[in-house]
Amino acid sequence: MPNVNIKVPATTANLGPGFDCLGLALGLYNEFEFRQIDSGLEILVEGEATDIIPRNEHNLIVQSALVLCHKVGRELPPMRIVQKNYVPAASGMGSSSTAVIAGLLGANALLETNLSKQDILEIATEIEGHPDNVAPALFGGLVLVPMGMSPLHV
C-alpha cells in the first residue's frame, strides 16, 4: 500500500453574522502522512504543539479514524502517522478540525472504503459536534453549513 499524503487547511468560523454557520479555509495547512506497517501504531509529530499531542490511541487523528472504522465495520490497520503541524493549537484556527479530517480521509484511503465527502462531513460533524470548521477543512473555500443541512460550497 502506498503512502497516503493529506494536506488540510486551517479554518475560521468567526465570521460575524455567519458565526457557527459560515466557515472559511485559510492559507495555512497541517500535513499528514499515513503508511500501513506490519504491526502497531506509530505517531510522529513535528511543528506546533508537539509537547501536548498524544502519540497513542488517544490522538485525535487515531480517534477519528477509529470512528470511521466502527461505521464501516472494519478494524484500523497497523499504521505510521506523520503529523506536521503548522496551524497553532488553541488559536481558533481549526487545528482540531485538521486532525479530524485527516484521520477520516486517511482511514478512508487506507481501508479503500470510498466514502463520499458528504459521508466524511457527517462523521466529522458527529465528532466535532458542529460543521463550521470541519466543512471548510474538507471542502476548502467559503462554506455555508446550517445545522441539519448539506453544505453549500461558495
mmCIF file of C-alpha atoms in Angstrom:
data_model
loop_
_atom_site.group_PDB
_atom_site.id
_atom_site.type_symbol
_atom_site.label_atom_id
_atom_site.label_comp_id
_atom_site.label_asym_id
_atom_site.label_seq_id
_atom_site.Cartn_x
_atom_site.Cartn_y
_atom_site.Cartn_z
ATOM 1 C CA MET A 1 0.000 0.000 0.000
ATOM 2 C CA PRO A 2 1.485 3.382 -0.977
ATOM 3 C CA ASN A 3 1.675 6.311 1.417
ATOM 4 C CA VAL A 4 -1.400 8.473 1.789
ATOM 5 C CA ASN A 5 -0.494 12.169 1.983
ATOM 6 C CA ILE A 6 -3.122 14.642 3.149
ATOM 7 C CA LYS A 7 -2.953 18.424 3.478
ATOM 8 C CA VAL A 8 -5.769 20.050 5.487
ATOM 9 C CA PRO A 9 -6.255 23.829 5.769
ATOM 10 C CA ALA A 10 -6.668 25.886 8.896
ATOM 11 C CA THR A 11 -10.150 27.365 9.161
ATOM 12 C CA THR A 12 -12.117 30.057 10.873
ATOM 13 C CA ALA A 13 -15.808 30.179 11.693
ATOM 14 C CA ASN A 14 -15.706 33.533 13.466
ATOM 15 C CA LEU A 15 -17.254 35.405 10.565
ATOM 16 C CA GLY A 16 -19.566 37.997 12.130
ATOM 17 C CA PRO A 17 -23.215 37.222 11.419
ATOM 18 C CA GLY A 18 -22.146 33.878 9.936
ATOM 19 C CA PHE A 19 -20.788 32.715 13.312
ATOM 20 C CA ASP A 20 -21.090 28.909 13.574
ATOM 21 C CA CYS A 21 -22.702 28.505 10.134
ATOM 22 C CA LEU A 22 -20.093 30.036 7.790
ATOM 23 C CA GLY A 23 -16.618 28.570 7.678
ATOM 24 C CA LEU A 24 -13.589 29.700 5.713
ATOM 25 C CA ALA A 25 -10.477 27.720 4.781
ATOM 26 C CA LEU A 26 -7.264 29.676 5.296
ATOM 27 C CA GLY A 27 -3.904 29.551 3.527
ATOM 28 C CA LEU A 28 -2.152 27.664 6.335
ATOM 29 C CA TYR A 29 -2.090 23.854 6.364
ATOM 30 C CA ASN A 30 -1.273 20.850 8.513
ATOM 31 C CA GLU A 31 0.205 17.926 6.604
ATOM 32 C CA PHE A 32 -0.261 14.239 7.356
ATOM 33 C CA GLU A 33 1.281 11.055 6.018
ATOM 34 C CA PHE A 34 -0.294 7.646 6.596
ATOM 35 C CA ARG A 35 1.570 4.433 5.889
ATOM 36 C CA GLN A 36 0.397 0.920 6.597
ATOM 37 C CA ILE A 37 3.022 -1.014 8.584
ATOM 38 C CA ASP A 38 3.396 -4.613 9.755
ATOM 39 C CA SER A 39 2.124 -4.080 13.291
ATOM 40 C CA GLY A 40 1.243 -1.489 15.885
ATOM 41 C CA LEU A 41 0.722 2.241 15.772
ATOM 42 C CA GLU A 42 3.486 4.809 15.342
ATOM 43 C CA ILE A 43 2.827 8.538 15.530
ATOM 44 C CA LEU A 44 5.484 11.133 14.766
ATOM 45 C CA VAL A 45 4.624 14.777 15.439
ATOM 46 C CA GLU A 46 6.537 17.777 14.102
ATOM 47 C CA GLY A 47 5.964 21.521 14.388
ATOM 48 C CA GLU A 48 3.350 23.180 16.594
ATOM 49 C CA ALA A 49 2.157 21.688 19.898
ATOM 50 C CA THR A 50 4.485 18.683 19.811
ATOM 51 C CA ASP A 51 4.539 18.599 23.609
ATOM 52 C CA ILE A 52 0.762 18.203 24.042
ATOM 53 C CA ILE A 53 -0.255 15.836 21.234
ATOM 54 C CA PRO A 54 -0.686 12.181 22.275
ATOM 55 C CA ARG A 55 1.292 9.581 20.369
ATOM 56 C CA ASN A 56 -1.094 6.727 21.069
ATOM 57 C CA GLU A 57 -4.735 5.745 20.535
ATOM 58 C CA HIS A 58 -5.803 8.971 22.289
ATOM 59 C CA ASN A 59 -4.518 11.063 19.371
ATOM 60 C CA LEU A 60 -7.455 12.835 17.681
ATOM 61 C CA ILE A 61 -6.367 11.574 14.263
ATOM 62 C CA VAL A 62 -6.500 7.987 15.510
ATOM 63 C CA GLN A 63 -9.764 8.569 17.384
ATOM 64 C CA SER A 64 -11.345 9.931 14.196
ATOM 65 C CA ALA A 65 -10.027 7.023 12.130
ATOM 66 C CA LEU A 66 -11.473 4.601 14.694
ATOM 67 C CA VAL A 67 -14.906 6.235 14.391
ATOM 68 C CA LEU A 68 -14.808 5.674 10.631
ATOM 69 C CA CYS A 69 -13.680 2.064 11.154
ATOM 70 C CA HIS A 70 -16.589 1.467 13.516
ATOM 71 C CA LYS A 71 -19.041 2.974 10.995
ATOM 72 C CA VAL A 72 -17.859 0.674 8.214
ATOM 73 C CA GLY A 73 -17.356 -2.403 10.398
ATOM 74 C CA ARG A 74 -13.607 -2.680 9.841
ATOM 75 C CA GLU A 75 -10.502 -2.779 12.036
ATOM 76 C CA LEU A 76 -7.933 0.006 11.957
ATOM 77 C CA PRO A 77 -4.867 -1.371 10.170
ATOM 78 C CA PRO A 78 -1.416 -1.041 11.749
ATOM 79 C CA MET A 79 -0.077 2.325 10.645
ATOM 80 C CA ARG A 80 2.522 5.040 10.950
ATOM 81 C CA ILE A 81 1.214 8.593 11.015
ATOM 82 C CA VAL A 82 3.484 11.572 10.475
ATOM 83 C CA GLN A 83 1.724 14.736 11.635
ATOM 84 C CA LYS A 84 3.318 18.046 10.563
ATOM 85 C CA ASN A 85 1.603 20.870 12.432
ATOM 86 C CA TYR A 86 1.777 24.405 11.132
ATOM 87 C CA VAL A 87 -1.631 25.520 12.460
ATOM 88 C CA PRO A 88 -1.250 26.749 16.055
ATOM 89 C CA ALA A 89 -3.240 24.750 18.618
ATOM 90 C CA ALA A 90 -5.962 26.521 20.636
ATOM 91 C CA SER A 91 -5.819 29.516 18.289
ATOM 92 C CA GLY A 92 -9.334 29.454 16.853
ATOM 93 C CA MET A 93 -7.893 28.309 13.519
ATOM 94 C CA GLY A 94 -9.355 24.794 13.477
ATOM 95 C CA SER A 95 -6.302 22.728 14.395
ATOM 96 C CA SER A 96 -8.553 20.003 15.810
ATOM 97 C CA SER A 97 -10.586 20.023 12.597
ATOM 98 C CA THR A 98 -7.426 19.359 10.593
ATOM 99 C CA ALA A 99 -6.790 16.283 12.758
ATOM 100 C CA VAL A 100 -10.371 15.020 12.455
ATOM 101 C CA ILE A 101 -10.462 15.429 8.671
ATOM 102 C CA ALA A 102 -7.007 13.881 8.277
ATOM 103 C CA GLY A 103 -7.967 10.869 10.394
ATOM 104 C CA LEU A 104 -11.141 10.297 8.421
ATOM 105 C CA LEU A 105 -9.542 10.779 4.991
ATOM 106 C CA GLY A 106 -6.533 8.668 5.954
ATOM 107 C CA ALA A 107 -8.671 5.770 7.185
ATOM 108 C CA ASN A 108 -10.967 6.099 4.165
ATOM 109 C CA ALA A 109 -7.966 5.792 1.839
ATOM 110 C CA LEU A 110 -6.144 3.010 3.716
ATOM 111 C CA LEU A 111 -9.305 0.931 4.051
ATOM 112 C CA GLU A 112 -10.395 1.776 0.482
ATOM 113 C CA THR A 113 -13.949 2.385 1.703
ATOM 114 C CA ASN A 114 -14.605 5.123 -0.877
ATOM 115 C CA LEU A 115 -16.900 7.139 1.390
ATOM 116 C CA SER A 116 -18.074 10.380 -0.214
ATOM 117 C CA LYS A 117 -17.099 13.812 1.068
ATOM 118 C CA GLN A 118 -20.671 14.172 2.332
ATOM 119 C CA ASP A 119 -20.262 10.937 4.331
ATOM 120 C CA ILE A 120 -16.935 12.191 5.705
ATOM 121 C CA LEU A 121 -18.548 15.525 6.642
ATOM 122 C CA GLU A 122 -21.350 13.780 8.530
ATOM 123 C CA ILE A 123 -18.881 11.693 10.538
ATOM 124 C CA ALA A 124 -16.639 14.724 11.163
ATOM 125 C CA THR A 125 -19.650 16.713 12.385
ATOM 126 C CA GLU A 126 -20.544 13.909 14.807
ATOM 127 C CA ILE A 127 -17.000 14.002 16.170
ATOM 128 C CA GLU A 128 -16.684 17.803 16.418
ATOM 129 C CA GLY A 129 -20.314 18.486 17.326
ATOM 130 C CA HIS A 130 -20.781 21.116 14.602
ATOM 131 C CA PRO A 131 -19.721 21.507 10.958
ATOM 132 C CA ASP A 132 -18.464 25.105 10.934
ATOM 133 C CA ASN A 133 -14.739 24.234 10.922
ATOM 134 C CA VAL A 134 -14.708 20.681 9.545
ATOM 135 C CA ALA A 135 -16.670 21.637 6.404
ATOM 136 C CA PRO A 136 -14.149 24.203 5.106
ATOM 137 C CA ALA A 137 -11.299 21.929 6.227
ATOM 138 C CA LEU A 138 -12.775 19.221 3.980
ATOM 139 C CA PHE A 139 -14.107 21.267 1.047
ATOM 140 C CA GLY A 140 -11.863 24.360 1.121
ATOM 141 C CA GLY A 141 -13.056 27.873 0.335
ATOM 142 C CA LEU A 142 -16.046 29.510 1.997
ATOM 143 C CA VAL A 143 -18.728 27.083 3.139
ATOM 144 C CA LEU A 144 -22.243 27.725 4.460
ATOM 145 C CA VAL A 145 -23.381 24.865 6.673
ATOM 146 C CA PRO A 146 -26.640 25.418 8.538
ATOM 147 C CA MET A 147 -27.105 22.657 11.123
ATOM 148 C CA GLY A 148 -29.031 19.710 9.724
ATOM 149 C CA MET A 149 -28.463 20.658 6.090
ATOM 150 C CA SER A 150 -25.963 19.796 3.388
ATOM 151 C CA PRO A 151 -23.089 22.238 2.935
ATOM 152 C CA LEU A 152 -23.170 24.921 0.277
ATOM 153 C CA HIS A 153 -19.670 25.468 -1.075
ATOM 154 C CA VAL A 154 -19.177 29.053 -2.235
#
